[in-house]
Amino acid sequence: MSFFYDTRIRALFYQSVAIVAVLLIASIMFSTASDNLAKQGIATGFDFLWRQAGFVISETSIAYGPTDTVGRAIFVGIINTVKVSLLAAIFGTIVGLLVGIGRLSHNPVLSRLMLTYVELLRNVPLLLYLFLWYALIISVFPPVKQAIQFFPGFFLSNSGLAMPSVAFESGFEPLAVASVTSIVAAIATRIFLLRRHRETGQERPILLLSLVAFALPLIAVALVSNITIVWDIPMVGKFRLAGGYQIRPEFVALLFGLTLSVSAAVAETVRAGIQAVGKGQWEAATALGLPRSRTMRLIILPQALRLIIPPLTNTYLTVFKNSSLAIAVGYPDLVMVSNTVMNQTGQAIETIAIFMGVYLSLSILIALLMNWYNARVALKER
């Protein structure tokens, strides 16, 4: 037993015992749940993912119909969740950055307005704001029969905004491949030219050459492939708008609520990051004759970014998880689609396990990306 006095071996032993205990408990719980479900005549397993869904999803970013599988319906929910979370994070970051800078303004009116904005948004539950924005959209805009047409083909009503869209009759796949190739080619060209510039010091039109690398694959596909595009113009029906691309009020209310919530959190993070930069930086920039706006953009914000990124990661994780409140306003995100699947199949444990796994995986992915970016902008000791 002398090996047990080795702290490293003892630590490994305790960790192994803990892992075995957790797996054993999970196995017992799974076995007990399976037996109880079998006694009630409820099927277990994930075969239901390949059954026909049989229900409509009001907003889809990919082709979907009731005859598609349950697995595809859940995938549509995942795409909707990612779409609204990503847009809210982008818009919220932009608004939050402006509000955070406005909080530090020497103008007392602007500074107090920004403070009021932050306090109003972060001290009221997001769910209540979602109800408020949705009710306002439904109440303020006219019904479908009296939809406002502010441009030809553009209609605004309490059913949302409808606008013309394009549809590919042929040539979509080659164009999609060419688009990805263009992005990769442009990035690779830029990286190569920047590296050559650092090694040789030769000046080259990097932006122009990157744009050329981006355009060449698209031009080649346009010349070779038979790409046919048709316009889909929305029409006003008796009860709803048909055709075109439609932005529904549920999506707008959710996006608006999430964006404002994120912006309040980002504003406070930005304010704290800027205030953490030493006053000597401001004084040195003033001594050089730099105006305040350029000092903020070129000196203060790059230094504050290293302090802003870690708490910003938590903000992005929160907005992604808060998107599950979409069910309150009827937006078909992952949770709402999964609830419909549960009601139809009766397989609650498997469905909940799927959307918990999706949230866990995407949250870890967000954390890894932000940690990678934080490592890139962090100060490195030489």
XYZ file of C-alpha atoms in Angstrom:
382
model
C 0.000 0.000 0.000
C 3.012 2.290 -0.134
C 1.881 3.603 -3.532
C -1.224 5.034 -1.819
C 1.001 7.541 -0.016
C 1.878 9.070 -3.390
C -0.336 12.178 -3.617
C -0.622 11.927 -7.416
C -1.802 8.301 -7.336
C -4.151 9.035 -4.453
C -5.687 11.951 -6.370
C -6.201 9.742 -9.447
C -7.802 7.063 -7.270
C -10.289 9.489 -5.713
C -11.169 10.947 -9.118
C -11.721 7.465 -10.562
C -13.990 6.537 -7.654
C -15.997 9.744 -8.157
C -16.417 9.093 -11.907
C -17.505 5.486 -11.327
C -19.989 6.617 -8.659
C -21.530 9.238 -10.985
C -21.791 6.746 -13.866
C -23.339 4.150 -11.540
C -25.959 6.596 -10.256
C -26.763 7.734 -13.813
C -27.087 4.102 -14.930
C -29.457 3.289 -12.058
C -31.576 6.380 -12.763
C -31.745 5.602 -16.496
C -32.649 1.945 -15.845
C -35.348 2.878 -13.320
C -36.848 5.530 -15.631
C -36.837 3.087 -18.581
C -38.613 0.400 -16.512
C -41.247 2.838 -15.274
C -41.873 4.185 -18.791
C -42.124 0.630 -20.146
C -44.746 -0.204 -17.472
C -46.790 2.804 -18.664
C -46.496 1.721 -22.302
C -44.323 4.708 -23.283
C -41.582 3.986 -25.808
C -37.974 4.959 -25.089
C -35.033 5.685 -27.355
C -34.417 8.160 -30.147
C -36.241 6.405 -33.006
C -38.911 9.135 -32.888
C -36.436 11.514 -34.568
C -37.053 9.733 -37.883
C -40.860 9.805 -37.635
C -42.997 12.278 -39.564
C -43.331 15.537 -37.590
C -46.901 16.339 -38.655
C -46.942 19.947 -37.430
C -46.296 23.369 -38.942
C -43.516 25.729 -37.846
C -44.464 29.352 -38.481
C -40.908 30.581 -39.193
C -38.220 28.506 -40.870
C -34.822 29.410 -42.279
C -34.547 26.144 -44.235
C -37.085 24.188 -46.239
C -39.488 22.414 -43.885
C -42.993 20.927 -44.055
C -45.232 18.814 -41.810
C -44.206 15.704 -43.770
C -40.552 16.134 -42.767
C -39.029 14.241 -39.845
C -39.039 15.216 -36.173
C -35.252 15.508 -36.345
C -35.525 18.155 -39.084
C -38.157 20.045 -37.050
C -35.765 20.165 -34.078
C -32.983 21.332 -36.411
C -35.239 24.190 -37.576
C -35.705 25.149 -33.905
C -31.940 25.111 -33.355
C -31.397 27.402 -36.373
C -34.067 29.831 -35.116
C -32.447 29.919 -31.672
C -28.980 30.543 -33.071
C -30.286 33.184 -35.516
C -32.063 35.349 -32.934
C -29.256 34.934 -30.353
C -26.536 35.867 -32.832
C -28.387 38.943 -34.114
C -29.192 40.075 -30.563
C -25.532 39.696 -29.558
C -24.333 41.731 -32.560
C -26.891 44.537 -32.284
C -26.671 44.581 -28.473
C -22.886 44.921 -28.599
C -23.077 47.884 -30.997
C -25.779 49.664 -28.970
C -24.091 48.795 -25.660
C -20.751 50.184 -26.844
C -22.373 53.519 -27.736
C -24.355 53.641 -24.486
C -21.268 52.744 -22.428
C -19.271 55.569 -24.019
C -22.239 57.907 -23.578
C -22.278 57.074 -19.830
C -18.808 58.649 -19.573
C -19.747 61.777 -21.527
C -18.989 65.185 -19.975
C -22.492 66.235 -21.063
C -24.621 65.663 -17.918
C -27.878 65.279 -19.891
C -26.456 62.564 -22.132
C -24.768 60.812 -19.211
C -28.003 60.763 -17.147
C -30.035 59.557 -20.120
C -27.666 56.654 -20.639
C -27.761 55.849 -16.914
C -31.581 55.822 -17.016
C -31.499 53.543 -20.068
C -29.258 51.036 -18.294
C -31.170 51.058 -15.010
C -34.562 50.658 -16.694
C -33.423 47.670 -18.691
C -31.411 45.741 -16.155
C -33.820 46.113 -13.212
C -36.969 44.756 -14.889
C -37.270 41.050 -15.842
C -36.697 40.406 -19.518
C -39.896 38.372 -19.740
C -42.010 41.438 -18.898
C -40.258 43.459 -21.591
C -40.954 40.717 -24.136
C -44.665 40.902 -23.295
C -44.535 44.705 -23.565
C -42.798 44.832 -26.968
C -45.065 42.143 -28.399
C -48.213 43.892 -27.147
C -47.024 47.217 -28.589
C -46.325 45.694 -32.000
C -49.716 44.000 -32.120
C -51.544 47.136 -30.925
C -49.754 49.871 -32.851
C -49.671 48.436 -36.375
C -52.848 47.971 -38.468
C -54.426 44.587 -39.285
C -53.495 42.745 -42.471
C -56.386 44.109 -44.556
C -55.176 47.660 -43.847
C -51.461 46.885 -44.202
C -49.243 49.899 -44.863
C -47.455 49.739 -48.227
C -44.560 52.174 -47.983
C -42.703 50.819 -51.062
C -43.941 48.588 -53.897
C -43.960 45.052 -52.460
C -43.236 46.175 -48.883
C -46.137 45.751 -46.416
C -46.226 46.519 -42.691
C -49.021 45.240 -40.434
C -49.549 43.590 -37.068
C -48.561 40.338 -38.794
C -45.091 41.717 -39.388
C -43.085 43.142 -42.258
C -43.354 41.487 -45.694
C -40.889 42.284 -48.479
C -39.902 40.836 -51.870
C -37.453 37.966 -51.792
C -35.477 36.008 -54.347
C -35.711 32.276 -54.973
C -33.270 30.109 -56.905
C -34.812 27.926 -59.599
C -31.357 26.512 -60.404
C -27.711 27.069 -59.595
C -28.010 27.557 -55.824
C -25.550 24.808 -54.845
C -22.665 25.995 -57.085
C -23.245 29.565 -55.921
C -23.148 28.495 -52.251
C -19.882 26.596 -52.801
C -18.422 29.571 -54.687
C -19.419 31.946 -51.870
C -17.601 29.850 -49.265
C -14.596 29.543 -51.599
C -14.569 33.321 -52.098
C -14.492 34.017 -48.360
C -11.696 31.494 -47.781
C -9.708 32.847 -50.747
C -10.051 36.461 -49.578
C -8.954 35.616 -46.017
C -6.025 33.480 -47.235
C -4.906 36.235 -49.628
C -5.019 38.868 -46.900
C -3.057 36.692 -44.447
C -0.438 35.868 -47.105
C 0.029 39.518 -48.142
C 0.258 40.736 -44.539
C 2.906 38.107 -43.818
C 4.874 39.122 -46.919
C 4.603 42.745 -45.868
C 6.048 41.970 -42.436
C 8.892 39.901 -43.958
C 9.862 42.165 -46.867
C 8.344 45.556 -46.056
C 6.928 45.830 -49.597
C 3.707 47.792 -49.907
C 0.937 46.027 -51.825
C -2.756 46.896 -52.319
C -3.931 44.274 -49.831
C -7.581 45.311 -49.825
C -7.815 45.402 -53.624
C -6.109 42.015 -54.067
C -8.326 40.459 -51.366
C -11.434 41.762 -53.143
C -10.168 40.303 -56.427
C -9.625 36.924 -54.721
C -13.159 37.185 -53.343
C -14.750 38.051 -56.676
C -12.999 35.516 -58.963
C -14.814 32.320 -57.792
C -18.200 34.097 -57.941
C -17.545 35.413 -61.453
C -16.401 31.962 -62.622
C -19.555 30.298 -61.286
C -21.761 33.014 -62.784
C -20.194 32.412 -66.217
C -20.203 28.607 -66.089
C -23.355 27.699 -64.135
C -26.930 28.251 -65.179
C -28.154 30.394 -62.281
C -31.830 31.318 -62.492
C -33.364 33.675 -59.939
C -37.044 34.593 -59.595
C -38.650 37.276 -57.444
C -41.258 36.295 -54.847
C -43.543 39.310 -54.282
C -45.776 39.302 -51.139
C -49.539 39.628 -51.610
C -52.119 40.930 -49.153
C -54.745 38.257 -48.432
C -57.920 38.448 -46.388
C -56.335 37.267 -43.165
C -52.600 37.180 -43.778
C -49.764 38.245 -46.040
C -48.661 35.537 -48.447
C -45.345 35.124 -50.247
C -42.106 37.090 -50.069
C -39.851 37.243 -47.046
C -41.706 37.968 -43.817
C -40.367 39.235 -40.515
C -42.951 38.226 -37.944
C -43.854 40.241 -34.809
C -42.818 37.371 -32.534
C -39.291 37.492 -33.960
C -39.139 41.302 -33.763
C -40.364 41.374 -30.143
C -37.860 38.706 -29.089
C -34.960 40.275 -30.991
C -35.792 43.728 -29.658
C -36.057 42.511 -26.063
C -32.843 40.470 -26.180
C -30.930 43.266 -27.921
C -31.894 45.875 -25.334
C -31.115 43.487 -22.489
C -27.679 42.702 -23.940
C -26.965 46.370 -24.634
C -27.530 47.314 -20.965
C -25.090 44.629 -19.790
C -22.530 45.512 -22.471
C -22.802 49.231 -21.632
C -21.814 48.632 -18.007
C -18.989 46.314 -19.061
C -17.659 48.893 -21.526
C -17.915 51.693 -18.969
C -15.994 49.671 -16.377
C -13.347 48.681 -18.932
C -12.767 52.272 -20.066
C -12.575 53.577 -16.499
C -9.989 50.896 -15.688
C -7.543 52.395 -18.220
C -5.125 54.739 -16.459
C -5.676 58.509 -16.642
C -2.112 58.853 -17.844
C -3.199 57.462 -21.220
C -5.743 60.280 -21.619
C -3.215 62.870 -20.521
C -0.523 61.575 -22.879
C -2.955 61.623 -25.828
C -4.066 65.170 -24.941
C -0.422 66.268 -24.755
C 0.078 64.925 -28.291
C -2.877 66.972 -29.499
C -5.221 64.072 -30.261
C -8.940 64.899 -30.106
C -11.065 62.979 -27.592
C -12.792 60.848 -30.230
C -9.482 59.625 -31.719
C -8.037 59.066 -28.258
C -10.998 56.861 -27.419
C -10.844 54.931 -30.704
C -7.081 54.496 -31.052
C -5.772 54.388 -27.470
C -8.401 53.774 -24.798
C -10.721 51.204 -26.387
C -7.924 48.833 -27.549
C -6.582 48.733 -23.987
C -10.032 48.447 -22.426
C -10.846 45.547 -24.752
C -8.590 43.233 -22.746
C -10.700 43.920 -19.664
C -14.036 43.863 -21.498
C -13.759 40.469 -23.211
C -13.993 38.122 -20.134
C -17.267 39.579 -18.736
C -18.576 39.906 -22.298
C -18.367 36.118 -22.576
C -20.870 35.751 -19.728
C -23.167 38.286 -21.409
C -23.185 36.314 -24.668
C -23.826 33.062 -22.814
C -26.731 34.721 -21.006
C -28.373 36.052 -24.173
C -28.126 32.618 -25.759
C -29.829 30.977 -22.768
C -32.383 33.807 -22.425
C -33.526 33.104 -25.983
C -35.471 30.183 -24.471
C -38.013 32.832 -23.317
C -39.127 32.912 -26.962
C -41.922 30.508 -26.083
C -43.604 33.336 -24.117
C -44.299 35.278 -27.338
C -44.797 32.254 -29.585
C -41.518 32.339 -31.495
C -40.624 28.802 -32.668
C -37.193 28.402 -31.082
C -35.656 25.136 -29.945
C -37.653 24.957 -26.689
C -41.015 25.647 -28.342
C -40.426 23.097 -31.112
C -39.211 20.565 -28.543
C -42.347 21.103 -26.441
C -44.482 20.347 -29.495
C -42.430 17.212 -30.126
C -42.885 16.128 -26.494
C -46.651 16.600 -26.675
C -46.851 14.543 -29.858
C -44.456 11.701 -29.018
C -44.701 11.557 -25.215
C -40.915 11.090 -25.028
C -40.118 13.936 -22.690
C -36.814 12.677 -21.270
C -35.186 12.155 -24.656
C -36.447 15.496 -26.002
C -35.300 17.447 -22.947
C -31.936 15.653 -23.139
C -31.582 16.774 -26.765
C -32.218 20.446 -26.173
C -30.118 20.449 -22.974
C -27.302 18.911 -25.003
C -27.734 21.548 -27.715
C -27.630 24.424 -25.214
C -24.611 22.909 -23.460
C -22.709 22.343 -26.721
C -23.375 25.819 -28.116
C -22.533 27.484 -24.786
C -19.202 25.655 -24.657
C -18.549 26.678 -28.269
C -19.225 30.349 -27.428
C -16.927 30.153 -24.391
C -14.141 28.546 -26.432
C -14.386 31.195 -29.172
C -14.351 34.055 -26.667
C -11.441 32.506 -24.736
C -9.523 32.143 -27.995
C -10.151 35.795 -28.867
C -9.276 36.891 -25.329
C -5.953 35.051 -25.603
C -5.229 36.855 -28.891
C -5.811 40.347 -27.496
C -4.227 39.704 -24.073
C -0.914 41.323 -23.213
C 1.972 38.892 -23.605
C 5.098 39.219 -21.521
C 8.331 38.930 -23.491
